[in-house]
Amino acid sequence: VQNQSIRIRLKAFDHKLIDKSAKEIVETVKRTGAKVKGPIPLPVKKHKTTILTSPHKDKDARDQYEIRTHKRTLDIIEPSEKTLDALTKLELSAGVLVQISLDEV
């Protein structure tokens, strides 16, 4: 797996959960001897929804809800077979979406 790099993208609604998962990945990769860049925090996406609280009139009575999506990126440079095995066996907490892509350097 020489001359390759692995890019891992993490998405979650809870920033504590995503930071914990990123820390676990970094510790696992460093234990196997590969180099890690990151976790790099990406901009937070905010999705706002406005709902009328009154069923009939009163357009002034509204509630606003917001969902924040936190993202982190990790780059693993020159991973070994040992690194790939450790990453596949790693169990991250539920609620974290993981996307892995393999790039040629």
Coordinates of N, CA and C in Angstrom, one line a residue:
V1 N 0.8 -1.2 0.0 CA 0.0 0.0 0.0 C 0.9 1.2 0.0
Q2 N 2.1 1.2 -0.7 CA 3.0 2.3 -0.7 C 2.4 3.3 -1.7
N3 N 2.8 4.6 -1.5 CA 2.5 5.7 -2.4 C 0.9 5.9 -2.4
Q4 N 0.3 5.6 -1.3 CA -1.1 5.8 -1.2 C -1.4 6.6 0.1
S5 N -2.6 7.2 0.1 CA -3.0 7.9 1.3 C -4.5 7.5 1.5
I6 N -4.9 7.6 2.7 CA -6.3 7.3 3.0 C -6.9 8.6 3.6
R7 N -8.1 9.0 3.1 CA -8.8 10.1 3.6 C -10.1 9.6 4.3
I8 N -10.2 10.0 5.6 CA -11.4 9.6 6.3 C -12.2 10.9 6.7
R9 N -13.5 10.8 6.3 CA -14.3 12.0 6.6 C -15.4 11.5 7.7
L10 N -15.5 12.3 8.7 CA -16.4 11.9 9.8 C -17.5 13.0 9.8
K11 N -18.8 12.6 10.0 CA -19.9 13.5 10.1 C -20.7 13.0 11.3
A12 N -21.2 14.0 12.1 CA -22.0 13.7 13.3 C -22.8 15.0 13.7
F13 N -23.9 14.8 14.4 CA -24.6 15.9 15.0 C -24.1 16.4 16.3
D14 N -23.4 15.5 17.0 CA -22.8 15.8 18.3 C -21.3 16.0 18.2
H15 N -20.8 17.2 18.6 CA -19.4 17.5 18.4 C -18.5 16.7 19.3
K16 N -19.0 16.4 20.5 CA -18.2 15.6 21.5 C -18.0 14.2 20.9
L17 N -19.0 13.6 20.3 CA -18.9 12.2 19.8 C -17.9 12.2 18.6
I18 N -18.0 13.2 17.7 CA -17.1 13.2 16.6 C -15.6 13.4 17.0
D19 N -15.4 14.2 18.0 CA -14.0 14.4 18.5 C -13.5 13.2 19.2
K20 N -14.3 12.5 19.9 CA -13.9 11.2 20.5 C -13.5 10.2 19.5
S21 N -14.4 10.1 18.4 CA -14.1 9.1 17.3 C -12.8 9.4 16.6
A22 N -12.6 10.7 16.3 CA -11.4 11.2 15.6 C -10.2 10.9 16.5
K23 N -10.3 11.0 17.8 CA -9.1 10.8 18.7 C -8.8 9.3 18.7
E24 N -9.9 8.4 18.7 CA -9.6 7.0 18.6 C -8.9 6.6 17.3
I25 N -9.3 7.1 16.2 CA -8.7 6.8 14.9 C -7.3 7.2 14.9
V26 N -7.0 8.5 15.4 CA -5.6 9.0 15.4 C -4.7 8.1 16.3
E27 N -5.2 7.7 17.5 CA -4.4 6.8 18.3 C -4.1 5.5 17.7
T28 N -5.1 4.9 17.0 CA -5.0 3.6 16.4 C -4.0 3.7 15.2
V29 N -4.0 4.7 14.4 CA -3.1 4.9 13.3 C -1.7 5.1 13.8
K30 N -1.5 5.9 14.8 CA -0.2 6.2 15.3 C 0.4 4.9 15.9
R31 N -0.4 4.1 16.5 CA 0.1 2.8 17.1 C 0.7 1.9 16.0
T32 N 0.1 2.0 14.8 CA 0.6 1.1 13.7 C 1.8 1.7 13.0
G33 N 2.1 3.0 13.3 CA 3.3 3.6 12.7 C 3.1 4.4 11.5
A34 N 1.9 4.7 11.1 CA 1.6 5.6 10.0 C 1.5 7.1 10.4
K35 N 1.6 8.0 9.5 CA 1.5 9.4 9.8 C 0.1 9.9 9.6
V36 N -0.3 10.8 10.4 CA -1.7 11.3 10.4 C -1.7 12.8 10.3
K37 N -2.5 13.4 9.4 CA -2.7 14.8 9.3 C -4.2 15.0 9.8
G38 N -4.3 15.8 10.8 CA -5.7 16.0 11.3 C -5.9 15.6 12.7
P39 N -7.1 15.6 13.2 CA -8.4 15.9 12.5 C -8.5 17.4 12.2
I40 N -8.9 17.6 10.9 CA -9.1 19.0 10.4 C -10.6 19.3 10.5
P41 N -11.0 20.3 11.4 CA -12.4 20.6 11.4 C -12.9 21.4 10.2
L42 N -14.0 20.9 9.6 CA -14.6 21.6 8.5 C -15.8 22.4 9.0
P43 N -16.3 23.4 8.1 CA -17.4 24.2 8.6 C -18.6 23.4 9.0
V44 N -19.3 24.0 10.0 CA -20.5 23.3 10.5 C -21.7 23.7 9.7
K45 N -22.5 22.8 9.2 CA -23.7 23.1 8.5 C -24.8 23.2 9.4
K46 N -25.6 24.3 9.3 CA -26.7 24.6 10.2 C -28.0 24.5 9.3
H47 N -28.9 23.7 9.7 CA -30.2 23.6 9.0 C -31.3 24.0 9.9
K48 N -31.9 25.2 9.6 CA -32.9 25.8 10.5 C -34.3 25.5 9.9
T49 N -35.2 25.2 10.8 CA -36.6 24.9 10.4 C -37.5 25.8 11.3
T50 N -38.4 26.5 10.7 CA -39.4 27.3 11.4 C -40.8 26.7 11.3
I51 N -41.4 26.6 12.5 CA -42.7 25.9 12.5 C -43.7 26.9 13.2
L52 N -44.9 27.0 12.7 CA -46.0 27.8 13.3 C -46.5 27.0 14.5
T53 N -46.6 27.7 15.7 CA -47.0 27.0 16.9 C -48.6 27.0 17.0
S54 N -49.2 28.0 16.4 CA -50.6 28.1 16.4 C -51.2 27.4 15.2
P55 N -52.2 26.6 15.4 CA -52.8 25.9 14.3 C -53.6 26.7 13.3
H56 N -54.1 27.9 13.7 CA -55.0 28.6 12.8 C -54.4 30.0 12.5
K57 N -54.4 30.9 13.4 CA -53.9 32.3 13.1 C -52.7 32.5 14.0
D58 N -52.3 33.8 14.2 CA -51.1 34.1 14.9 C -49.9 33.7 14.2
K59 N -49.6 34.4 13.1 CA -48.4 34.2 12.3 C -47.1 34.5 13.1
D60 N -47.3 35.3 14.2 CA -46.2 35.7 15.0 C -45.7 34.6 15.9
A61 N -46.5 33.7 16.2 CA -46.2 32.6 17.1 C -45.5 31.5 16.4
R62 N -44.1 31.4 16.5 CA -43.3 30.4 15.7 C -42.2 29.9 16.6
D63 N -41.8 28.7 16.3 CA -40.7 28.0 17.0 C -39.6 27.8 15.9
Q64 N -38.4 27.9 16.3 CA -37.3 27.6 15.3 C -36.5 26.5 15.9
Y65 N -36.1 25.5 15.0 CA -35.3 24.4 15.4 C -34.1 24.4 14.5
E66 N -33.0 23.9 15.0 CA -31.7 23.9 14.3 C -31.0 22.5 14.4
I67 N -30.5 22.0 13.3 CA -29.7 20.8 13.3 C -28.3 21.2 12.8
R68 N -27.3 20.9 13.6 CA -25.9 21.2 13.2 C -25.2 20.0 12.9
T69 N -24.6 20.0 11.7 CA -23.8 18.8 11.2 C -22.3 19.2 11.3
H70 N -21.6 18.5 12.2 CA -20.2 18.7 12.4 C -19.4 17.7 11.5
K71 N -18.3 18.2 10.9 CA -17.5 17.4 10.0 C -16.0 17.5 10.4
R72 N -15.3 16.4 10.3 CA -13.8 16.3 10.5 C -13.2 15.5 9.3
T73 N -12.0 15.8 9.0 CA -11.2 15.1 7.9 C -9.9 14.7 8.5
L74 N -9.5 13.4 8.2 CA -8.2 12.9 8.6 C -7.5 12.3 7.4
D75 N -6.3 12.6 7.2 CA -5.5 12.1 6.1 C -4.4 11.1 6.7
I76 N -4.4 9.9 6.3 CA -3.4 9.0 6.7 C -2.4 8.8 5.6
I77 N -1.1 9.1 5.8 CA -0.1 9.1 4.8 C 0.7 7.8 4.9
E78 N 0.9 7.1 3.7 CA 1.6 5.9 3.6 C 1.2 4.8 4.6
P79 N -0.1 4.4 4.6 CA -0.6 3.4 5.5 C 0.0 2.0 5.2
S80 N 0.2 1.2 6.2 CA 0.7 -0.2 6.0 C -0.5 -1.1 6.1
E81 N -0.3 -2.4 5.8 CA -1.3 -3.4 5.9 C -1.8 -3.5 7.4
K82 N -0.9 -3.3 8.3 CA -1.2 -3.3 9.7 C -2.2 -2.1 10.1
T83 N -2.0 -1.0 9.4 CA -2.9 0.2 9.6 C -4.3 -0.2 9.1
L84 N -4.4 -0.7 7.9 CA -5.7 -1.1 7.3 C -6.4 -2.1 8.2
D85 N -5.7 -3.1 8.7 CA -6.3 -4.1 9.5 C -6.9 -3.5 10.8
A86 N -6.1 -2.6 11.4 CA -6.5 -1.9 12.7 C -7.7 -1.0 12.5
L87 N -7.8 -0.3 11.3 CA -8.9 0.5 11.0 C -10.2 -0.3 10.8
T88 N -10.1 -1.4 10.1 CA -11.3 -2.2 9.8 C -11.8 -2.9 11.1
K89 N -10.9 -3.1 12.1 CA -11.4 -3.7 13.3 C -11.9 -2.7 14.4
L90 N -11.6 -1.4 14.1 CA -12.0 -0.4 15.0 C -13.5 -0.2 15.0
E91 N -14.0 -0.1 16.2 CA -15.5 0.1 16.4 C -15.7 1.5 16.9
L92 N -16.3 2.4 16.1 CA -16.6 3.7 16.6 C -18.1 3.8 17.1
S93 N -18.3 4.8 17.9 CA -19.7 5.0 18.5 C -20.7 5.2 17.4
A94 N -21.9 4.8 17.7 CA -23.1 5.0 16.8 C -23.4 6.5 16.7
G95 N -23.8 7.0 15.6 CA -24.1 8.4 15.4 C -23.0 9.1 14.6
V96 N -22.0 8.4 14.3 CA -20.9 9.0 13.5 C -20.8 8.3 12.1
L97 N -21.0 9.1 11.1 CA -20.9 8.6 9.7 C -19.5 8.6 9.2
V98 N -19.0 7.5 8.7 CA -17.6 7.4 8.3 C -17.5 7.2 6.8
Q99 N -16.7 8.0 6.1 CA -16.5 7.8 4.7 C -15.0 7.7 4.5
I100 N -14.6 6.6 3.8 CA -13.2 6.3 3.6 C -12.9 6.3 2.1
S101 N -11.8 7.0 1.7 CA -11.4 7.0 0.3 C -9.9 6.8 0.2
L102 N -9.5 6.1 -0.8 CA -8.1 5.7 -1.0 C -7.6 6.5 -2.2
D103 N -6.5 7.3 -2.0 CA -6.0 8.1 -3.1 C -4.5 7.8 -3.4
E104 N -4.1 7.9 -4.6 CA -2.8 7.7 -5.0 C -2.0 9.0 -4.8
V105 N -0.8 8.9 -4.3 CA 0.0 10.1 -4.0 C 0.9 10.4 -5.1

